[in-house]
Amino acid sequence: QVQLVESGGGLVQAGGSLRLSCAASGRTSSSLGMGWFRQDPGKEREFVATISRSGGHTEYAESVKGRLTISRDNAKNTVYLQMNSLKPEDTAVYYCAATSTVTSWDVFLREYEYEYWGQGTQVTVSS
């Protein structure tokens, strides 16, 4: 099985930056489509960003476009989420997810499309 471990979360002031990392083990990351989701208490888990196996195709939630950037380094089996210009509404637990599903589009926006999930890392943005 695939294991995913997130890191890099923490407390940051509004306007600041963080970089989240997701390290995959048990399978090379090049064989997996990857995504980031987030969940604030009392809310449903929300799609944030996704990236294709090659890294050539990305999609983002409208609320994070221009501020958050997903990338991957398949040689390191790691996916990143660079978070800039952070806002208090970005506060949430951020989860890394992976899927072995193959489609022509090769990006995945829905929770049910992912097979593997990390434990989450807390991001708190203060005003």
PDB file of C-alpha atoms in Angstrom:
ATOM      1  CA  GLN A   1       0.000   0.000   0.000  1.00  0.00           C
ATOM      2  CA  VAL A   2       0.877   3.653  -0.373  1.00  0.00           C
ATOM      3  CA  GLN A   3       1.587   5.764   2.677  1.00  0.00           C
ATOM      4  CA  LEU A   4       1.475   9.556   2.575  1.00  0.00           C
ATOM      5  CA  VAL A   5       2.960  11.835   5.218  1.00  0.00           C
ATOM      6  CA  GLU A   6       2.335  15.580   5.209  1.00  0.00           C
ATOM      7  CA  SER A   7       4.599  18.128   6.847  1.00  0.00           C
ATOM      8  CA  GLY A   8       5.235  21.862   6.856  1.00  0.00           C
ATOM      9  CA  GLY A   9       2.088  23.152   8.505  1.00  0.00           C
ATOM     10  CA  GLY A  10       2.142  25.708  11.265  1.00  0.00           C
ATOM     11  CA  LEU A  11       1.066  29.134  12.425  1.00  0.00           C
ATOM     12  CA  VAL A  12       1.571  32.082  10.099  1.00  0.00           C
ATOM     13  CA  GLN A  13       0.316  35.649   9.930  1.00  0.00           C
ATOM     14  CA  ALA A  14      -1.994  36.802   7.158  1.00  0.00           C
ATOM     15  CA  GLY A  15       0.014  37.581   4.040  1.00  0.00           C
ATOM     16  CA  GLY A  16       2.704  35.092   4.951  1.00  0.00           C
ATOM     17  CA  SER A  17       3.826  31.892   3.279  1.00  0.00           C
ATOM     18  CA  LEU A  18       4.207  28.199   4.017  1.00  0.00           C
ATOM     19  CA  ARG A  19       5.291  25.213   1.968  1.00  0.00           C
ATOM     20  CA  LEU A  20       3.619  21.896   2.639  1.00  0.00           C
ATOM     21  CA  SER A  21       5.276  18.640   1.656  1.00  0.00           C
ATOM     22  CA  CYS A  22       3.797  15.200   1.075  1.00  0.00           C
ATOM     23  CA  ALA A  23       6.197  12.271   1.049  1.00  0.00           C
ATOM     24  CA  ALA A  24       4.976   9.047  -0.532  1.00  0.00           C
ATOM     25  CA  SER A  25       6.251   5.561   0.258  1.00  0.00           C
ATOM     26  CA  GLY A  26       5.347   2.070  -0.887  1.00  0.00           C
ATOM     27  CA  ARG A  27       4.992   3.167  -4.502  1.00  0.00           C
ATOM     28  CA  THR A  28       6.775   5.684  -6.684  1.00  0.00           C
ATOM     29  CA  SER A  29       4.969   9.003  -6.933  1.00  0.00           C
ATOM     30  CA  SER A  30       5.288   8.995 -10.717  1.00  0.00           C
ATOM     31  CA  SER A  31       2.616   6.283 -10.849  1.00  0.00           C
ATOM     32  CA  LEU A  32       0.108   8.355  -8.861  1.00  0.00           C
ATOM     33  CA  GLY A  33      -2.108  11.313  -9.497  1.00  0.00           C
ATOM     34  CA  MET A  34      -1.826  13.648  -6.518  1.00  0.00           C
ATOM     35  CA  GLY A  35      -3.989  16.238  -4.845  1.00  0.00           C
ATOM     36  CA  TRP A  36      -4.394  18.461  -1.813  1.00  0.00           C
ATOM     37  CA  PHE A  37      -7.606  18.870   0.169  1.00  0.00           C
ATOM     38  CA  ARG A  38      -8.405  20.821   3.306  1.00  0.00           C
ATOM     39  CA  GLN A  39     -10.975  20.659   6.070  1.00  0.00           C
ATOM     40  CA  ASP A  40     -11.963  23.228   8.689  1.00  0.00           C
ATOM     41  CA  PRO A  41     -13.983  22.098  11.741  1.00  0.00           C
ATOM     42  CA  GLY A  42     -17.674  21.831  10.925  1.00  0.00           C
ATOM     43  CA  LYS A  43     -17.113  21.902   7.173  1.00  0.00           C
ATOM     44  CA  GLU A  44     -16.865  19.316   4.434  1.00  0.00           C
ATOM     45  CA  ARG A  45     -13.488  18.402   3.067  1.00  0.00           C
ATOM     46  CA  GLU A  46     -12.661  20.810   0.244  1.00  0.00           C
ATOM     47  CA  PHE A  47     -10.621  20.356  -2.914  1.00  0.00           C
ATOM     48  CA  VAL A  48      -7.557  22.606  -3.115  1.00  0.00           C
ATOM     49  CA  ALA A  49      -5.290  21.489  -5.965  1.00  0.00           C
ATOM     50  CA  THR A  50      -4.307  18.514  -8.091  1.00  0.00           C
ATOM     51  CA  ILE A  51      -1.403  17.611 -10.360  1.00  0.00           C
ATOM     52  CA  SER A  52      -0.974  14.983 -13.061  1.00  0.00           C
ATOM     53  CA  ARG A  53       1.660  12.255 -12.971  1.00  0.00           C
ATOM     54  CA  SER A  54       4.056  14.177 -15.176  1.00  0.00           C
ATOM     55  CA  GLY A  55       3.369  17.486 -13.461  1.00  0.00           C
ATOM     56  CA  GLY A  56       2.212  19.033 -16.719  1.00  0.00           C
ATOM     57  CA  HIS A  57      -1.434  19.524 -15.786  1.00  0.00           C
ATOM     58  CA  THR A  58      -2.693  21.251 -12.645  1.00  0.00           C
ATOM     59  CA  GLU A  59      -6.095  22.403 -11.426  1.00  0.00           C
ATOM     60  CA  TYR A  60      -7.000  24.634  -8.488  1.00  0.00           C
ATOM     61  CA  ALA A  61      -9.984  25.669  -6.458  1.00  0.00           C
ATOM     62  CA  GLU A  62     -11.082  29.181  -7.388  1.00  0.00           C
ATOM     63  CA  SER A  63     -10.433  30.406  -3.857  1.00  0.00           C
ATOM     64  CA  VAL A  64      -6.707  29.624  -4.035  1.00  0.00           C
ATOM     65  CA  LYS A  65      -5.815  30.465  -7.640  1.00  0.00           C
ATOM     66  CA  GLY A  66      -2.852  32.788  -7.857  1.00  0.00           C
ATOM     67  CA  ARG A  67      -1.842  32.163  -4.233  1.00  0.00           C
ATOM     68  CA  LEU A  68      -1.241  28.426  -3.906  1.00  0.00           C
ATOM     69  CA  THR A  69       0.873  26.324  -6.261  1.00  0.00           C
ATOM     70  CA  ILE A  70       1.091  22.542  -6.425  1.00  0.00           C
ATOM     71  CA  SER A  71       4.239  20.872  -7.737  1.00  0.00           C
ATOM     72  CA  ARG A  72       5.925  17.493  -7.614  1.00  0.00           C
ATOM     73  CA  ASP A  73       9.397  16.011  -7.628  1.00  0.00           C
ATOM     74  CA  ASN A  74       9.012  12.411  -8.716  1.00  0.00           C
ATOM     75  CA  ALA A  75      12.681  11.646  -8.079  1.00  0.00           C
ATOM     76  CA  LYS A  76      12.043  12.456  -4.399  1.00  0.00           C
ATOM     77  CA  ASN A  77       8.558  10.903  -4.304  1.00  0.00           C
ATOM     78  CA  THR A  78       7.303  14.198  -2.943  1.00  0.00           C
ATOM     79  CA  VAL A  79       4.481  16.609  -3.747  1.00  0.00           C
ATOM     80  CA  TYR A  80       4.456  20.204  -2.541  1.00  0.00           C
ATOM     81  CA  LEU A  81       1.946  22.941  -1.932  1.00  0.00           C
ATOM     82  CA  GLN A  82       3.505  26.401  -1.926  1.00  0.00           C
ATOM     83  CA  MET A  83       1.151  28.723  -0.067  1.00  0.00           C
ATOM     84  CA  ASN A  84       1.602  32.480  -0.512  1.00  0.00           C
ATOM     85  CA  SER A  85      -0.490  35.499   0.488  1.00  0.00           C
ATOM     86  CA  LEU A  86      -2.245  33.398   3.084  1.00  0.00           C
ATOM     87  CA  LYS A  87      -5.603  34.488   4.459  1.00  0.00           C
ATOM     88  CA  PRO A  88      -7.381  33.551   7.704  1.00  0.00           C
ATOM     89  CA  GLU A  89      -9.915  31.604   5.643  1.00  0.00           C
ATOM     90  CA  ASP A  90      -7.081  29.293   4.558  1.00  0.00           C
ATOM     91  CA  THR A  91      -6.964  27.937   8.113  1.00  0.00           C
ATOM     92  CA  ALA A  92      -7.653  24.200   7.973  1.00  0.00           C
ATOM     93  CA  VAL A  93      -6.150  20.763   8.228  1.00  0.00           C
ATOM     94  CA  TYR A  94      -4.511  20.057   4.874  1.00  0.00           C
ATOM     95  CA  TYR A  95      -4.520  16.522   3.507  1.00  0.00           C
ATOM     96  CA  CYS A  96      -2.437  14.987   0.764  1.00  0.00           C
ATOM     97  CA  ALA A  97      -4.159  12.387  -1.410  1.00  0.00           C
ATOM     98  CA  ALA A  98      -3.118   9.974  -4.163  1.00  0.00           C
ATOM     99  CA  THR A  99      -4.820   7.820  -6.769  1.00  0.00           C
ATOM    100  CA  SER A 100      -3.732   5.047  -9.119  1.00  0.00           C
ATOM    101  CA  THR A 101      -6.657   5.746 -11.448  1.00  0.00           C
ATOM    102  CA  VAL A 102      -5.698   6.549 -15.046  1.00  0.00           C
ATOM    103  CA  THR A 103      -7.796   8.793 -17.281  1.00  0.00           C
ATOM    104  CA  SER A 104      -7.059  10.807 -20.389  1.00  0.00           C
ATOM    105  CA  TRP A 105      -7.303  14.066 -18.435  1.00  0.00           C
ATOM    106  CA  ASP A 106      -5.208  12.624 -15.567  1.00  0.00           C
ATOM    107  CA  VAL A 107      -6.236  15.080 -12.871  1.00  0.00           C
ATOM    108  CA  PHE A 108      -8.810  14.424 -10.151  1.00  0.00           C
ATOM    109  CA  LEU A 109     -11.007  16.947  -8.367  1.00  0.00           C
ATOM    110  CA  ARG A 110     -13.290  14.772  -6.230  1.00  0.00           C
ATOM    111  CA  GLU A 111     -12.622  13.029  -2.916  1.00  0.00           C
ATOM    112  CA  TYR A 112     -14.014   9.720  -4.146  1.00  0.00           C
ATOM    113  CA  GLU A 113     -11.419   9.556  -6.912  1.00  0.00           C
ATOM    114  CA  TYR A 114      -8.571   9.193  -4.405  1.00  0.00           C
ATOM    115  CA  GLU A 115      -7.508   5.920  -2.784  1.00  0.00           C
ATOM    116  CA  TYR A 116      -4.801   7.029  -0.368  1.00  0.00           C
ATOM    117  CA  TRP A 117      -4.770   9.801   2.218  1.00  0.00           C
ATOM    118  CA  GLY A 118      -2.249  11.299   4.585  1.00  0.00           C
ATOM    119  CA  GLN A 119      -2.890  12.099   8.232  1.00  0.00           C
ATOM    120  CA  GLY A 120      -3.130  15.844   7.670  1.00  0.00           C
ATOM    121  CA  THR A 121      -1.138  18.864   8.774  1.00  0.00           C
ATOM    122  CA  GLN A 122      -2.599  21.915  10.503  1.00  0.00           C
ATOM    123  CA  VAL A 123      -2.306  25.339   8.898  1.00  0.00           C
ATOM    124  CA  THR A 124      -3.420  28.301  10.992  1.00  0.00           C
ATOM    125  CA  VAL A 125      -3.422  31.827   9.567  1.00  0.00           C
ATOM    126  CA  SER A 126      -3.826  34.621  12.082  1.00  0.00           C
ATOM    127  CA  SER A 127      -5.126  38.106  11.343  1.00  0.00           C
TER     128      SER A 127
END
